[in-house]
XYZ file of C-alpha atoms in Angstrom:
367
model
C -22.792 6.174 -28.879
C -19.018 7.403 -28.194
C -17.402 8.233 -23.950
C -14.339 8.901 -24.705
C -11.818 7.963 -20.992
C -9.163 10.549 -19.976
C -6.312 9.679 -18.088
C -5.704 12.992 -15.476
C -6.532 16.504 -16.691
C -3.977 18.753 -14.875
C -6.542 22.141 -16.180
C -5.390 21.322 -19.702
C -9.418 21.211 -21.082
C -8.195 22.854 -24.549
C -6.148 20.519 -25.362
C -8.681 17.496 -23.791
C -11.201 19.113 -25.955
C -9.315 19.813 -29.309
C -8.012 16.668 -29.787
C -11.255 14.912 -28.609
C -12.152 17.037 -32.376
C -9.470 15.961 -34.313
C -10.016 12.970 -33.779
C -14.438 13.659 -34.884
C -12.734 15.683 -37.580
C -10.352 11.765 -39.174
C -12.307 9.159 -37.932
C -15.781 10.618 -38.965
C -18.208 10.199 -35.806
C -18.979 12.584 -33.081
C -18.111 12.283 -29.292
C -21.181 12.349 -26.240
C -19.346 11.725 -23.282
C -16.198 12.825 -21.550
C -14.977 10.724 -18.589
C -12.039 12.577 -16.444
C -10.644 10.624 -14.191
C -8.675 13.098 -11.751
C -6.197 15.446 -11.272
C -9.167 17.343 -13.148
C -7.623 21.619 -11.834
C -11.158 23.360 -11.166
C -8.997 25.754 -10.581
C -11.126 28.734 -10.742
C -9.096 32.115 -9.497
C -5.905 32.579 -7.991
C -6.410 32.355 -4.660
C -7.538 28.688 -5.834
C -4.345 27.343 -6.378
C -3.340 28.151 -2.711
C -5.784 24.955 -2.745
C -3.437 22.981 -4.379
C -0.443 20.764 -2.447
C 1.982 20.588 -5.702
C 5.002 23.670 -5.866
C 5.006 27.058 -6.633
C 6.309 26.679 -9.964
C 3.277 24.201 -11.184
C 0.488 26.556 -9.663
C -0.367 27.323 -13.282
C -5.044 29.153 -13.853
C -4.645 26.520 -17.083
C -7.779 26.992 -18.645
C -10.563 25.333 -17.011
C -11.523 29.040 -15.625
C -12.540 29.744 -19.547
C -15.161 27.275 -19.032
C -16.268 28.078 -15.926
C -16.885 32.158 -15.769
C -18.491 31.593 -19.748
C -15.879 32.113 -22.012
C -15.977 29.062 -23.295
C -18.605 26.639 -22.612
C -17.505 22.399 -22.306
C -19.100 21.185 -26.559
C -19.327 17.711 -24.795
C -20.685 16.156 -21.317
C -17.415 15.756 -18.676
C -17.927 13.593 -16.462
C -15.246 13.833 -13.581
C -13.124 12.417 -10.553
C -10.405 14.540 -8.666
C -7.150 13.328 -8.338
C -3.800 14.932 -5.897
C -3.555 17.794 -7.992
C -6.819 19.406 -7.022
C -8.680 22.943 -6.267
C -9.676 20.944 -3.450
C -12.188 24.103 -1.364
C -13.950 23.552 -4.667
C -13.887 20.047 -4.820
C -15.194 20.154 -1.248
C -18.092 22.721 -2.000
C -19.216 19.497 -4.162
C -18.869 16.841 -1.877
C -21.844 15.466 -3.089
C -21.358 16.216 -6.671
C -22.410 19.033 -9.107
C -21.739 20.688 -11.706
C -18.260 22.501 -11.527
C -18.782 23.820 -15.174
C -21.728 24.710 -17.502
C -21.339 20.899 -18.897
C -19.391 19.654 -16.547
C -20.531 17.395 -13.560
C -18.172 16.332 -10.829
C -19.147 13.144 -9.060
C -18.049 14.238 -5.974
C -15.336 11.909 -3.139
C -17.829 9.174 -4.366
C -20.418 9.248 -6.431
C -22.645 7.709 -9.427
C -25.156 8.654 -11.977
C -27.154 7.186 -14.368
C -26.580 7.652 -18.828
C -29.086 6.533 -19.847
C -29.034 2.629 -18.076
C -25.049 3.543 -17.850
C -24.438 3.176 -14.594
C -21.755 4.910 -13.776
C -19.771 5.252 -10.353
C -16.587 7.038 -9.164
C -13.908 7.433 -5.721
C -11.842 10.726 -5.853
C -9.361 11.961 -3.937
C -5.364 9.045 -3.005
C -5.135 6.347 -0.915
C -3.184 6.966 2.676
C -3.377 4.138 5.642
C -2.547 6.523 8.038
C -6.027 8.876 7.185
C -8.279 6.527 5.568
C -10.413 5.689 8.856
C -10.344 9.504 10.237
C -13.459 11.333 9.222
C -13.085 14.542 6.972
C -11.647 16.689 9.488
C -10.455 19.658 6.764
C -11.333 23.256 6.657
C -10.039 26.232 5.824
C -7.858 27.580 5.320
C -5.714 24.593 5.534
C -2.170 24.240 6.403
C 0.692 22.016 4.924
C -0.712 19.446 5.959
C -4.552 19.651 5.520
C -3.321 20.971 2.078
C -2.526 17.383 1.744
C -5.444 14.961 3.405
C -8.052 16.335 1.986
C -7.642 14.811 -1.044
C -6.703 10.925 0.396
C -10.052 8.027 0.924
C -12.142 7.704 3.343
C -13.887 4.441 4.480
C -16.713 6.156 5.120
C -16.267 6.681 0.679
C -15.136 3.131 0.024
C -17.951 1.933 2.539
C -20.655 3.275 -0.105
C -19.392 2.671 -3.172
C -18.999 -1.358 -1.715
C -23.054 -1.245 -1.399
C -23.444 -0.315 -5.258
C -25.498 -3.735 -6.829
C -23.339 -5.093 -8.967
C -22.616 -8.632 -10.598
C -18.468 -8.718 -10.321
C -16.068 -7.996 -8.071
C -12.456 -7.852 -9.142
C -9.163 -7.380 -7.184
C -6.899 -6.335 -9.297
C -6.685 -4.053 -12.110
C -3.464 -5.285 -13.107
C -4.515 -8.567 -13.503
C -6.685 -7.618 -16.461
C -4.917 -5.942 -18.483
C -1.127 -5.367 -20.645
C 0.602 -5.755 -17.515
C 4.010 -6.931 -19.255
C 3.206 -3.755 -21.883
C 1.947 -1.895 -19.093
C 5.681 -2.513 -16.731
C 7.463 -1.453 -19.855
C 6.171 1.605 -19.954
C 5.952 2.730 -16.417
C 8.938 0.580 -14.635
C 8.212 2.326 -11.140
C 4.693 -0.368 -10.948
C 6.268 -3.538 -11.153
C 7.016 -3.176 -7.227
C 3.316 -2.198 -6.680
C 1.284 -4.560 -8.729
C 4.093 -8.251 -7.910
C 3.132 -6.973 -4.008
C -0.758 -6.705 -4.452
C -1.439 -3.135 -3.675
C -1.264 -1.379 -7.133
C -3.851 1.479 -6.813
C -5.822 2.460 -3.537
C -5.994 -1.260 -2.028
C -9.309 -0.588 -0.120
C -10.858 -0.703 -4.198
C -9.780 -4.286 -4.572
C -13.253 -5.415 -5.120
C -14.797 -1.828 -6.865
C -12.501 -1.004 -8.565
C -8.797 -0.915 -7.826
C -6.537 2.245 -9.915
C -6.042 5.304 -7.517
C -8.141 7.437 -9.476
C -11.018 5.509 -10.277
C -13.813 5.163 -12.591
C -16.503 2.066 -12.261
C -18.904 2.031 -15.486
C -21.807 -0.983 -15.133
C -23.448 -1.647 -18.882
C -26.917 -2.380 -16.805
C -30.105 -4.508 -19.019
C -31.568 -1.959 -21.100
C -28.253 -1.340 -23.180
C -28.561 -2.022 -27.089
C -25.073 -1.743 -28.202
C -21.982 -3.607 -26.454
C -18.855 -2.215 -25.595
C -16.188 -2.250 -28.168
C -13.146 -5.481 -27.136
C -10.539 -4.111 -24.135
C -8.070 -5.807 -23.223
C -9.522 -3.633 -19.439
C -12.966 -5.054 -19.702
C -14.739 -8.289 -17.851
C -17.126 -9.505 -19.335
C -19.723 -11.352 -17.521
C -23.312 -11.946 -19.400
C -25.507 -10.825 -22.168
C -26.666 -7.807 -20.409
C -23.500 -6.306 -17.725
C -19.908 -5.830 -18.097
C -17.555 -3.360 -16.033
C -15.573 -2.157 -17.586
C -12.177 -0.434 -15.473
C -9.688 2.608 -17.698
C -6.921 3.600 -16.556
C -5.018 6.230 -18.789
C -2.218 8.362 -18.837
C -1.945 12.260 -18.231
C -2.985 14.310 -20.341
C 0.901 14.969 -21.731
C 2.706 14.803 -25.708
C 3.085 10.970 -26.892
C 0.905 9.245 -23.739
C -1.584 7.513 -24.062
C -4.488 9.840 -22.168
C -7.133 9.541 -24.543
C -9.505 6.450 -25.513
C -13.196 5.722 -26.882
C -15.377 3.112 -26.616
C -18.771 2.589 -28.204
C -21.524 2.514 -25.265
C -25.304 4.044 -25.980
C -27.219 7.072 -25.761
C -27.695 9.865 -23.625
C -29.338 11.521 -20.906
C -28.099 11.893 -17.074
C -29.489 10.485 -14.079
C -29.164 10.683 -11.052
C -28.866 6.213 -9.647
C -31.609 6.462 -7.673
C -29.470 3.222 -5.487
C -26.575 5.882 -4.582
C -29.353 8.635 -3.283
C -30.500 6.053 -1.150
C -26.869 4.939 -0.135
C -26.362 9.084 0.543
C -29.118 8.985 2.482
C -28.689 6.256 4.773
C -25.676 6.734 5.582
C -25.135 10.877 5.939
C -25.815 10.097 10.248
C -21.841 8.772 9.152
C -20.494 11.432 7.420
C -18.252 12.805 10.052
C -17.135 16.484 9.612
C -14.206 15.685 12.367
C -11.131 13.351 12.861
C -13.512 10.965 14.483
C -15.527 8.499 13.377
C -18.836 6.444 13.954
C -17.807 3.176 13.333
C -19.831 1.892 10.438
C -23.234 -0.940 10.811
C -22.239 -4.142 9.463
C -22.794 -5.148 6.175
C -26.236 -6.928 6.582
C -27.564 -4.339 8.981
C -25.931 -1.703 5.710
C -28.117 -2.910 2.989
C -31.254 -3.171 5.255
C -30.856 0.267 4.923
C -30.049 0.857 1.971
C -32.710 -1.157 0.758
C -35.307 0.893 2.768
C -33.597 4.658 2.794
C -34.537 2.830 -1.426
C -38.735 2.398 -0.624
C -38.260 6.013 -0.073
C -36.496 7.112 -2.969
C -38.935 6.473 -5.166
C -41.472 7.338 -2.966
C -40.673 10.406 -2.968
C -38.158 12.357 -5.830
C -39.541 8.916 -8.768
C -38.095 6.636 -10.678
C -36.624 8.828 -12.689
C -34.744 12.184 -11.717
C -32.404 14.452 -14.301
C -29.380 16.323 -12.672
C -30.565 19.314 -14.119
C -34.504 19.395 -12.504
C -32.788 19.539 -9.311
C -28.811 20.809 -9.729
C -27.854 23.862 -11.964
C -24.015 25.293 -12.333
C -23.961 28.490 -10.865
C -20.581 30.414 -11.034
C -19.757 30.117 -6.738
C -16.140 31.862 -6.557
C -15.221 35.378 -8.268
C -12.882 33.978 -11.576
C -9.652 35.729 -12.368
C -8.798 39.094 -12.083
C -10.504 39.602 -9.525
C -8.214 38.386 -6.588
C -6.657 41.886 -5.858
C -3.623 42.183 -2.989
C -5.247 38.044 -1.924
C -3.961 36.504 -4.493
C -1.689 34.321 -2.633
C -4.035 33.833 -0.349
C -6.574 31.092 0.659
C -10.479 32.156 0.023
C -13.331 31.836 2.017
C -15.372 28.762 2.481
C -17.631 29.774 -0.703
C -21.948 28.505 0.312
C -22.861 26.154 -2.795
C -26.731 25.964 -4.051
C -26.150 23.197 -5.842
C -25.438 21.165 -2.944
C -27.594 22.645 -0.378
C -31.008 21.782 -3.510
C -29.328 18.293 -3.113
C -29.610 17.843 0.579
C -32.519 18.966 0.404
C -33.622 16.768 -2.426
C -33.283 14.306 -0.204
C -33.843 15.313 3.701
C -30.191 14.841 4.367
C -28.707 17.091 6.187
C -25.924 19.977 4.844
C -23.233 20.064 6.708
C -21.152 20.774 3.674
C -22.488 24.207 3.988
C -22.909 24.232 8.198
C -21.966 27.718 9.068
C -20.768 29.187 5.845
């Protein structure tokens, strides 16, 4: 099985899928899974554009809405995280993860799923130190400040990801690739690399570029990943691969194909346990309740993992709990409100996920 890893998407889904199709024809293989590493731009209509922090001249529907409305269907199972150019209102609807369109799964503000033993974890947004320790207080309608702060990474999510079992720790992604070539192509990265601040400092030891995917190959893998300078070999059973690719633009290295194994999308039981254990600390105000220390947190997760195994089961497919549903209307429905932010839409996928875990639904609360 082959997995494609894409850099920033910027709503160019048609171009990305077309490029993959071209590669499949050229090389006589089939791509089964696509990972998109941020700036996805899941814009459903023109009102969603008003929730995206970009200058007006860059506000364009692009092509995602076609996949959302059913005009087109994603030809490949696609897993995404968010960046700093997003319709943040839609990403908030699916804070815990969910289908943004048929066959396109958002990992949430932070999340982890499994593709037949391969754990795929990710965190959305970018790092800004002044918001890192606050709760997720932003509400629609966003003002000029909250339209940006909503996509800033929070300590809450970094702490949750840090509790995932993993075989090794990487301090900085720039030390596991061709740094000289990276700086040659991206000279503005030099200062951050030299200062040790490249990417998102709180993710050092988890995954350290601004829009980060962490792929952990489990013991059930039957085919090796091909040699890759961004890959850290650990032992014969487990590998962590960190990939940082460019935007979908001409002459950019925005796509890379890696060989993995067979494909089925499951919830990660440990992540479900972490989500259940930490929901009390999920703040929707500026105030963030102090977190438990690591030893206490890991004990909480251990206990919740037993609950998950007993009440959810050892293998739970995502589709058995969450199915895509249209919440906001597609383009053409905006009328004279085209340039206004929409109201918050309740999302049944988030409600179903919270019911699965027996936790309070803080996203749909009051909607």
